[in-house]
mmCIF file of C-alpha atoms in Angstrom:
data_model
loop_
_atom_site.group_PDB
_atom_site.id
_atom_site.type_symbol
_atom_site.label_atom_id
_atom_site.label_comp_id
_atom_site.label_asym_id
_atom_site.label_seq_id
_atom_site.Cartn_x
_atom_site.Cartn_y
_atom_site.Cartn_z
ATOM 1 C CA MET F 1 17.669 -21.237 27.750
ATOM 2 C CA LEU F 2 15.925 -23.386 25.161
ATOM 3 C CA VAL F 3 15.294 -21.382 22.007
ATOM 4 C CA VAL F 4 12.097 -22.700 20.460
ATOM 5 C CA LEU F 5 11.867 -20.262 17.543
ATOM 6 C CA PRO F 6 15.496 -19.675 16.533
ATOM 7 C CA LEU F 7 16.310 -17.360 13.685
ATOM 8 C CA SER F 8 18.502 -19.149 11.194
ATOM 9 C CA ASP F 9 21.997 -17.879 10.500
ATOM 10 C CA ASP F 10 21.128 -16.752 6.984
ATOM 11 C CA VAL F 11 18.161 -14.748 8.287
ATOM 12 C CA ILE F 12 20.324 -13.113 10.967
ATOM 13 C CA ASP F 13 23.014 -12.331 8.400
ATOM 14 C CA TRP F 14 20.460 -10.845 6.002
ATOM 15 C CA LEU F 15 18.927 -8.636 8.697
ATOM 16 C CA ASN F 16 22.329 -7.390 9.802
ATOM 17 C CA GLU F 17 23.417 -6.725 6.238
ATOM 18 C CA LYS F 18 20.264 -5.163 4.805
ATOM 19 C CA LEU F 19 18.821 -3.158 7.696
ATOM 20 C CA ASP F 20 20.366 -0.037 9.146
ATOM 21 C CA ASP F 21 22.045 -0.846 12.468
ATOM 22 C CA PRO F 22 19.525 -3.430 13.635
ATOM 23 C CA ILE F 23 19.814 -5.161 16.984
ATOM 24 C CA VAL F 24 19.214 -8.825 16.183
ATOM 25 C CA PHE F 25 19.330 -11.851 18.453
ATOM 26 C CA ALA F 26 18.877 -15.487 17.539
ATOM 27 C CA ASP F 27 15.976 -15.767 19.990
ATOM 28 C CA ASP F 28 14.160 -12.658 18.740
ATOM 29 C CA LEU F 29 11.066 -14.577 17.705
ATOM 30 C CA ASP F 30 11.002 -16.391 21.049
ATOM 31 C CA ARG F 31 11.105 -13.056 22.846
ATOM 32 C CA THR F 32 8.422 -11.657 20.580
ATOM 33 C CA TYR F 33 5.878 -14.437 20.510
ATOM 34 C CA ALA F 34 6.221 -15.764 24.067
ATOM 35 C CA PHE F 35 4.138 -12.882 25.397
ATOM 36 C CA ASP F 36 1.849 -13.300 28.349
ATOM 37 C CA HIS F 37 -1.752 -13.914 27.330
ATOM 38 C CA GLU F 38 -4.276 -16.469 28.515
ATOM 39 C CA PHE F 39 -4.601 -17.914 24.996
ATOM 40 C CA ASN F 40 -0.888 -18.135 24.270
ATOM 41 C CA GLY F 41 -0.073 -21.721 25.223
ATOM 42 C CA SER F 42 2.729 -22.167 22.729
ATOM 43 C CA SER F 43 3.984 -20.842 19.436
ATOM 44 C CA GLU F 44 5.739 -22.617 16.603
ATOM 45 C CA LEU F 45 7.979 -21.247 13.885
ATOM 46 C CA LEU F 46 6.623 -22.988 10.812
ATOM 47 C CA SER F 47 9.060 -21.543 8.298
ATOM 48 C CA GLN F 48 11.598 -18.821 7.742
ATOM 49 C CA GLU F 49 13.262 -17.915 4.502
ATOM 50 C CA VAL F 50 15.559 -15.424 2.875
ATOM 51 C CA GLU F 51 14.732 -14.304 -0.644
ATOM 52 C CA PRO F 52 18.055 -13.190 -2.030
ATOM 53 C CA VAL F 53 16.895 -11.951 -5.424
ATOM 54 C CA ARG F 54 17.185 -8.202 -6.032
ATOM 55 C CA ARG F 55 16.849 -6.396 -2.720
ATOM 56 C CA GLY F 56 15.303 -9.511 -1.240
ATOM 57 C CA HIS F 57 13.255 -10.060 1.881
ATOM 58 C CA VAL F 58 12.973 -12.184 5.013
ATOM 59 C CA ARG F 59 9.702 -13.997 5.624
ATOM 60 C CA TRP F 60 8.515 -16.179 8.480
ATOM 61 C CA ARG F 61 5.331 -18.001 9.464
ATOM 62 C CA VAL F 62 4.211 -18.687 13.009
ATOM 63 C CA GLY F 63 1.389 -20.737 14.515
ATOM 64 C CA PHE F 64 -0.118 -20.324 17.981
ATOM 65 C CA THR F 65 -1.745 -22.997 20.143
ATOM 66 C CA HIS F 66 -4.119 -22.490 23.065
ATOM 67 C CA PRO F 67 -3.108 -24.131 26.382
ATOM 68 C CA ASP F 68 -5.902 -26.651 25.798
ATOM 69 C CA GLY F 69 -4.381 -27.631 22.440
ATOM 70 C CA ARG F 70 -6.653 -25.729 20.054
ATOM 71 C CA GLU F 71 -5.105 -23.828 17.163
ATOM 72 C CA LEU F 72 -5.616 -20.078 17.564
ATOM 73 C CA LEU F 73 -5.164 -19.204 13.889
ATOM 74 C CA GLU F 74 -7.045 -20.314 10.808
ATOM 75 C CA LEU F 75 -3.882 -19.786 8.756
ATOM 76 C CA PRO F 76 -0.269 -19.405 9.822
ATOM 77 C CA MET F 77 0.600 -15.818 10.618
ATOM 78 C CA GLN F 78 3.048 -14.467 8.047
ATOM 79 C CA ARG F 79 5.398 -11.506 8.196
ATOM 80 C CA THR F 80 7.821 -10.252 5.540
ATOM 81 C CA VAL F 81 10.538 -7.655 6.061
ATOM 82 C CA TYR F 82 11.731 -5.667 3.035
ATOM 83 C CA PRO F 83 14.893 -3.595 3.310
ATOM 84 C CA GLU F 84 13.867 -0.692 1.115
ATOM 85 C CA LEU F 85 10.517 0.333 -0.288
ATOM 86 C CA GLY F 86 8.654 3.609 -0.626
ATOM 87 C CA LEU F 87 7.323 4.684 2.761
ATOM 88 C CA CYS F 88 3.965 6.327 3.340
ATOM 89 C CA ARG F 89 5.629 8.946 5.523
ATOM 90 C CA GLY F 90 8.004 9.789 2.682
ATOM 91 C CA GLY F 91 11.370 8.548 1.548
ATOM 92 C CA ARG F 92 12.447 4.956 1.342
ATOM 93 C CA GLY F 93 13.326 2.497 4.046
ATOM 94 C CA PRO F 94 12.677 -0.885 5.632
ATOM 95 C CA LEU F 95 9.097 -1.969 6.151
ATOM 96 C CA VAL F 96 7.280 -5.112 7.204
ATOM 97 C CA GLU F 97 4.212 -6.469 5.487
ATOM 98 C CA ASN F 98 1.721 -8.266 7.727
ATOM 99 C CA ASP F 99 0.396 -10.655 5.173
ATOM 100 C CA SER F 100 -1.948 -12.719 7.308
ATOM 101 C CA PHE F 101 -3.385 -12.830 10.788
ATOM 102 C CA HIS F 102 -6.589 -14.850 10.908
ATOM 103 C CA LEU F 103 -7.735 -15.636 14.429
ATOM 104 C CA VAL F 104 -10.297 -18.391 14.892
ATOM 105 C CA PRO F 105 -13.563 -16.507 15.670
ATOM 106 C CA ALA F 106 -13.846 -18.091 19.123
ATOM 107 C CA PHE F 107 -10.765 -16.070 20.121
ATOM 108 C CA TRP F 108 -11.817 -12.700 18.693
ATOM 109 C CA ARG F 109 -12.013 -9.546 20.792
ATOM 110 C CA ARG F 110 -10.049 -10.875 23.743
ATOM 111 C CA GLY F 111 -6.868 -8.899 23.225
ATOM 112 C CA PHE F 112 -4.769 -11.592 21.595
ATOM 113 C CA GLY F 113 -4.176 -9.547 18.443
ATOM 114 C CA SER F 114 -3.250 -6.535 20.549
ATOM 115 C CA SER F 115 -0.660 -8.592 22.383
ATOM 116 C CA VAL F 116 0.833 -9.890 19.132
ATOM 117 C CA TYR F 117 1.092 -6.421 17.625
ATOM 118 C CA ALA F 118 2.460 -4.744 20.739
ATOM 119 C CA SER F 119 5.167 -7.349 20.994
ATOM 120 C CA GLU F 120 5.984 -7.262 17.284
ATOM 121 C CA ALA F 121 6.191 -3.462 17.294
ATOM 122 C CA ARG F 122 8.988 -3.657 19.856
ATOM 123 C CA LEU F 123 10.842 -6.162 17.687
ATOM 124 C CA PHE F 124 10.413 -4.185 14.481
ATOM 125 C CA ARG F 125 11.586 -0.971 16.110
ATOM 126 C CA ARG F 126 14.692 -2.716 17.395
ATOM 127 C CA TRP F 127 15.398 -3.968 13.895
ATOM 128 C CA GLY F 128 14.966 -0.474 12.477
ATOM 129 C CA VAL F 129 11.786 -1.194 10.527
ATOM 130 C CA ARG F 130 10.017 2.101 9.807
ATOM 131 C CA GLU F 131 6.468 1.087 8.851
ATOM 132 C CA ILE F 132 4.033 -1.830 9.032
ATOM 133 C CA HIS F 133 1.881 -2.322 5.926
ATOM 134 C CA LEU F 134 -1.157 -4.543 5.517
ATOM 135 C CA THR F 135 -4.146 -5.004 3.266
ATOM 136 C CA ALA F 136 -7.180 -5.220 5.530
ATOM 137 C CA VAL F 137 -10.036 -7.514 4.541
ATOM 138 C CA GLU F 138 -13.030 -8.991 6.331
ATOM 139 C CA LEU F 139 -13.091 -7.982 10.022
ATOM 140 C CA GLY F 140 -9.680 -6.345 9.599
ATOM 141 C CA ARG F 141 -11.224 -3.479 7.648
ATOM 142 C CA VAL F 142 -12.564 -2.229 10.976
ATOM 143 C CA VAL F 143 -10.198 -3.722 13.542
ATOM 144 C CA TRP F 144 -6.894 -2.279 12.325
ATOM 145 C CA LEU F 145 -8.214 1.259 11.919
ATOM 146 C CA LYS F 146 -10.205 1.411 15.125
ATOM 147 C CA GLY F 147 -8.204 -0.759 17.473
ATOM 148 C CA PHE F 148 -4.598 -0.542 16.341
ATOM 149 C CA ASP F 149 -4.113 3.044 15.136
ATOM 150 C CA PHE F 150 -3.352 2.047 11.559
ATOM 151 C CA LEU F 151 -3.920 4.724 8.928
ATOM 152 C CA PRO F 152 -5.077 4.436 5.323
ATOM 153 C CA VAL F 153 -2.233 4.460 2.805
ATOM 154 C CA ASN F 154 -4.319 6.838 0.712
ATOM 155 C CA GLY F 155 -6.267 8.899 3.220
ATOM 156 C CA PRO F 156 -7.559 11.526 0.766
ATOM 157 C CA GLY F 157 -8.821 8.799 -1.558
ATOM 158 C CA LEU F 158 -10.684 7.178 1.307
ATOM 159 C CA GLU F 159 -12.250 10.541 2.128
ATOM 160 C CA LEU F 160 -13.561 10.870 -1.423
ATOM 161 C CA GLU F 161 -14.926 7.349 -1.258
ATOM 162 C CA TYR F 162 -16.649 8.186 2.014
ATOM 163 C CA LYS F 163 -18.249 11.294 0.520
ATOM 164 C CA ALA F 164 -19.675 9.153 -2.274
ATOM 165 C CA TRP F 165 -20.961 6.625 0.263
ATOM 166 C CA LEU F 166 -22.372 9.435 2.408
ATOM 167 C CA SER F 167 -24.551 10.605 -0.473
ATOM 168 C CA LYS F 168 -26.462 7.334 -0.115
ATOM 169 C CA HIS F 169 -26.262 7.230 3.689
ATOM 170 C CA PRO F 170 -26.748 10.859 4.741
ATOM 171 C CA GLU F 171 -27.551 9.965 8.338
ATOM 172 C CA ASN F 172 -23.842 9.361 8.985
ATOM 173 C CA PRO F 173 -21.375 12.010 10.203
ATOM 174 C CA LYS F 174 -19.682 14.360 7.788
ATOM 175 C CA LEU F 175 -15.948 14.761 7.512
ATOM 176 C CA PRO F 176 -13.586 15.813 8.963
ATOM 177 C CA PHE F 177 -12.931 13.171 11.592
ATOM 178 C CA PRO F 178 -9.976 10.861 12.236
ATOM 179 C CA PRO F 179 -9.793 7.639 10.187
ATOM 180 C CA LYS F 180 -10.630 5.495 13.203
ATOM 181 C CA ASP F 181 -14.061 7.166 13.317
ATOM 182 C CA TYR F 182 -15.218 5.987 9.899
ATOM 183 C CA PRO F 183 -18.558 4.184 10.359
ATOM 184 C CA GLU F 184 -18.246 0.412 10.269
ATOM 185 C CA PRO F 185 -20.824 -0.034 7.461
ATOM 186 C CA PHE F 186 -18.699 2.216 5.243
ATOM 187 C CA LEU F 187 -15.515 0.271 5.960
ATOM 188 C CA TYR F 188 -17.307 -2.997 5.318
ATOM 189 C CA SER F 189 -18.575 -1.631 1.991
ATOM 190 C CA LEU F 190 -14.980 -1.645 0.704
ATOM 191 C CA GLU F 191 -13.442 -4.848 -0.595
ATOM 192 C CA SER F 192 -10.114 -4.131 1.064
ATOM 193 C CA ILE F 193 -8.243 -1.201 2.569
ATOM 194 C CA MET F 194 -4.495 -0.685 2.359
ATOM 195 C CA LEU F 195 -3.259 0.460 5.754
ATOM 196 C CA PHE F 196 0.035 1.357 7.377
ATOM 197 C CA LYS F 197 1.448 2.230 10.747
ATOM 198 C CA ALA F 198 4.586 4.294 11.247
ATOM 199 C CA LEU F 199 6.948 2.925 13.885
ATOM 200 C CA THR F 200 9.402 5.785 14.081
ATOM 201 C CA MET A 1 10.312 14.376 -33.139
ATOM 202 C CA ILE A 2 7.069 12.695 -32.093
ATOM 203 C CA TYR A 3 6.810 11.340 -28.561
ATOM 204 C CA PRO A 4 3.987 9.345 -26.950
ATOM 205 C CA LYS A 5 2.208 11.089 -24.108
ATOM 206 C CA LEU A 6 -0.137 9.577 -21.511
ATOM 207 C CA THR A 7 -2.577 11.545 -19.399
ATOM 208 C CA LEU A 8 -4.401 10.218 -16.327
ATOM 209 C CA THR A 9 -7.472 12.147 -15.223
ATOM 210 C CA VAL A 10 -9.192 11.220 -11.970
ATOM 211 C CA ARG A 11 -12.634 12.490 -11.055
ATOM 212 C CA ASP A 12 -14.711 12.053 -7.922
ATOM 213 C CA HIS A 13 -18.228 10.689 -7.534
ATOM 214 C CA ASP A 14 -19.719 14.012 -8.666
ATOM 215 C CA GLY A 15 -17.487 14.317 -11.708
ATOM 216 C CA ASN A 16 -15.200 16.940 -10.219
ATOM 217 C CA GLU A 17 -11.576 16.664 -11.268
ATOM 218 C CA VAL A 18 -9.360 15.397 -8.436
ATOM 219 C CA PHE A 19 -6.055 15.419 -10.278
ATOM 220 C CA THR A 20 -4.506 15.017 -13.689
ATOM 221 C CA LEU A 21 -1.049 13.616 -14.309
ATOM 222 C CA SER A 22 0.753 13.319 -17.596
ATOM 223 C CA GLN A 23 3.835 11.494 -18.726
ATOM 224 C CA SER A 24 5.995 12.144 -21.744
ATOM 225 C CA ARG A 25 9.533 11.131 -22.603
ATOM 226 C CA GLY A 26 9.807 9.151 -19.358
ATOM 227 C CA VAL A 27 8.901 12.045 -17.105
ATOM 228 C CA ALA A 28 5.631 12.212 -15.191
ATOM 229 C CA HIS A 29 4.347 15.449 -13.836
ATOM 230 C CA ARG A 30 1.289 17.001 -12.283
ATOM 231 C CA GLU A 31 -1.101 18.944 -14.451
ATOM 232 C CA THR A 32 -3.643 19.673 -11.720
ATOM 233 C CA ALA A 33 -4.497 18.461 -8.210
ATOM 234 C CA ILE A 34 -6.967 19.556 -5.590
ATOM 235 C CA ALA A 35 -5.420 20.573 -2.292
ATOM 236 C CA SER A 36 -6.313 17.373 -0.432
ATOM 237 C CA HIS A 37 -4.479 15.256 -3.017
ATOM 238 C CA GLU A 38 -1.340 17.341 -3.455
ATOM 239 C CA ALA A 39 0.675 15.259 -0.983
ATOM 240 C CA SER A 40 -0.455 11.947 -2.491
ATOM 241 C CA VAL A 41 0.338 13.148 -5.992
ATOM 242 C CA GLU A 42 3.747 14.386 -4.892
ATOM 243 C CA ARG A 43 4.514 11.028 -3.282
ATOM 244 C CA TRP A 44 3.521 9.124 -6.432
ATOM 245 C CA LEU A 45 5.599 11.423 -8.607
ATOM 246 C CA THR A 46 8.693 11.103 -6.445
ATOM 247 C CA GLN A 47 8.429 7.521 -5.143
ATOM 248 C CA GLY A 48 6.234 5.869 -7.743
ATOM 249 C CA LEU A 49 3.432 3.447 -6.939
ATOM 250 C CA LEU A 50 3.767 0.648 -4.364
ATOM 251 C CA GLU A 51 1.261 -2.212 -4.614
ATOM 252 C CA TRP A 52 1.002 -5.655 -3.048
ATOM 253 C CA ILE A 53 0.206 -8.242 -5.693
ATOM 254 C CA GLY A 54 -0.436 -11.964 -5.689
ATOM 255 C CA GLU A 55 -2.417 -14.268 -3.459
ATOM 256 C CA ARG A 56 -2.404 -14.036 0.320
ATOM 257 C CA GLY A 57 0.552 -15.875 1.726
ATOM 258 C CA ALA A 58 2.583 -15.271 -1.423
ATOM 259 C CA ARG A 59 2.173 -11.571 -1.966
ATOM 260 C CA VAL A 60 5.050 -9.484 -3.197
ATOM 261 C CA PRO A 61 5.491 -5.737 -3.525
ATOM 262 C CA ARG A 62 5.438 -4.191 -6.941
ATOM 263 C CA GLU A 63 6.952 -0.768 -7.329
ATOM 264 C CA THR A 64 6.301 1.166 -10.507
ATOM 265 C CA PRO A 65 8.548 4.210 -10.866
ATOM 266 C CA PRO A 66 7.087 7.374 -12.361
ATOM 267 C CA SER A 67 9.404 6.952 -15.333
ATOM 268 C CA SER A 68 7.829 3.619 -16.289
ATOM 269 C CA PRO A 69 5.345 3.552 -19.189
ATOM 270 C CA GLU A 70 3.179 1.403 -16.882
ATOM 271 C CA PHE A 71 3.052 4.067 -14.183
ATOM 272 C CA LEU A 72 -0.160 5.877 -15.113
ATOM 273 C CA PRO A 73 -2.128 2.763 -16.214
ATOM 274 C CA ARG A 74 -1.210 0.985 -12.961
ATOM 275 C CA LEU A 75 -2.057 4.034 -10.881
ATOM 276 C CA ARG A 76 -5.428 4.144 -12.631
ATOM 277 C CA ASP A 77 -6.053 0.442 -11.893
ATOM 278 C CA TYR A 78 -4.931 0.834 -8.290
ATOM 279 C CA LEU A 79 -7.265 3.770 -7.695
ATOM 280 C CA LEU A 80 -10.234 2.052 -9.311
ATOM 281 C CA SER A 81 -9.702 -1.086 -7.236
ATOM 282 C CA GLN A 82 -9.355 0.819 -3.964
ATOM 283 C CA PHE A 83 -11.938 3.534 -4.560
ATOM 284 C CA PRO A 84 -14.753 2.337 -6.825
ATOM 285 C CA SER A 85 -16.614 5.655 -6.741
ATOM 286 C CA LEU A 86 -13.766 7.395 -8.566
ATOM 287 C CA SER A 87 -13.440 7.509 -12.309
ATOM 288 C CA ALA A 88 -9.947 7.313 -13.721
ATOM 289 C CA VAL A 89 -9.151 7.477 -17.408
ATOM 290 C CA VAL A 90 -5.856 7.238 -19.225
ATOM 291 C CA THR A 91 -5.678 8.823 -22.640
ATOM 292 C CA SER A 92 -2.782 8.589 -25.026
ATOM 293 C CA SER A 93 -1.581 11.165 -27.445
ATOM 294 C CA PHE A 94 1.491 12.091 -29.376
ATOM 295 C CA GLU A 95 3.539 15.135 -28.658
ATOM 296 C CA MET A 96 5.459 16.624 -31.549
ATOM 297 C CA VAL A 97 8.520 18.548 -30.492
ATOM 298 C CA PRO A 98 10.270 20.483 -33.261
ATOM 299 C CA GLU A 99 13.987 19.930 -33.589
ATOM 300 C CA LEU A 100 14.707 23.234 -35.307
ATOM 301 C CA ASP A 101 15.690 25.986 -32.893
ATOM 302 C CA GLY A 102 13.901 28.637 -34.881
ATOM 303 C CA PHE A 103 10.577 26.785 -34.973
ATOM 304 C CA VAL A 104 8.247 28.346 -32.425
ATOM 305 C CA ASP A 105 4.932 26.625 -33.084
ATOM 306 C CA GLY A 106 4.791 23.458 -30.938
ATOM 307 C CA PRO A 107 4.475 21.040 -29.356
ATOM 308 C CA LEU A 108 1.722 19.396 -31.361
ATOM 309 C CA THR A 109 -0.511 16.975 -29.446
ATOM 310 C CA ILE A 110 -2.640 14.325 -31.119
ATOM 311 C CA ARG A 111 -4.972 12.544 -28.718
ATOM 312 C CA GLU A 112 -6.583 9.139 -28.989
ATOM 313 C CA PRO A 113 -8.333 6.810 -26.522
ATOM 314 C CA PHE A 114 -5.855 4.731 -24.499
ATOM 315 C CA GLY A 115 -6.007 1.049 -25.311
ATOM 316 C CA GLY A 116 -8.459 1.544 -28.121
ATOM 317 C CA THR A 117 -8.120 1.330 -31.828
ATOM 318 C CA VAL A 118 -6.878 4.355 -33.652
ATOM 319 C CA ASN A 119 -9.642 6.203 -35.430
ATOM 320 C CA ASN A 120 -8.107 8.893 -37.536
ATOM 321 C CA ASP A 121 -11.425 10.690 -37.857
ATOM 322 C CA ALA A 122 -11.673 10.979 -34.069
ATOM 323 C CA LEU A 123 -8.196 12.267 -33.451
ATOM 324 C CA GLU A 124 -8.073 15.603 -31.817
ATOM 325 C CA VAL A 125 -5.231 17.737 -33.026
ATOM 326 C CA ARG A 126 -4.152 20.512 -30.764
ATOM 327 C CA GLN A 127 -1.319 22.853 -31.427
ATOM 328 C CA GLU A 128 0.081 24.867 -28.583
ATOM 329 C CA ARG A 129 2.199 27.914 -29.031
ATOM 330 C CA ARG A 130 5.467 27.727 -27.199
ATOM 331 C CA VAL A 131 7.023 30.912 -25.963
ATOM 332 C CA ALA A 132 10.537 31.091 -27.254
#
């Protein structure tokens, strides 16, 4: 089998050393990003790196191309795995930060992001990653909460912010309701929202 | 001995106190917290503050432990950036802890605005009676 997105030896070594009993294969990124979707013509591993300083991290960037040759992303998609940080669900452990995922607008709302995240979640679980963290901006302020079951890192703070917003927009529903039910205008009123998703 | 003491007070849109944390001699602890924020406060006090700093594509995590002198100022800045309707103020003071075992009147707290210039006329001096 031709491995198009091979993990380098130093990345594999780092994952095996730093994570708790991960199951790592050299073709993990191939398996993850070669999912079946009408837009997924090909994917390219643009970079991968190990940051050895302190606890360190592993970071990689991937690009996707439509079968007709168009780029699917405005920027390379970037992921970074950290071996030990404070978790939103308590304690410390490995987490991944989804630093960028910017689909070209022509490809929005057709399930491509869902396919990426479903496939990545399987990989991260196998590696023993406990949480996915991201800072949602632009369309992501709505998409990750409503479509991907992410939760706010500081839920009570977001509730207070909503109550303040509600005082100027009283026609909207009052709490309590789940985070995914926040009205879109409220979410768009925030510059960014720190979100997480627990994997275990 | 005189020790610096920081106090972070967070209030909601209506001016109601959400929580107050203080830090002295490298130890942060909760003064008050409304029920909805107890878990968040507990997490900050045990795990510290986790932020993502830097530009997109080059962001790195920054953890500030509760023992750090930067803990309360960074928590204030984090809250204000995420939740603009909140007010969050850090005040600094000095806590005087007597060294003599037989001295029962203390600690002595002298408060001043955090980050501001010291105005001796504006200092509030509060003496608390410690139960021996």
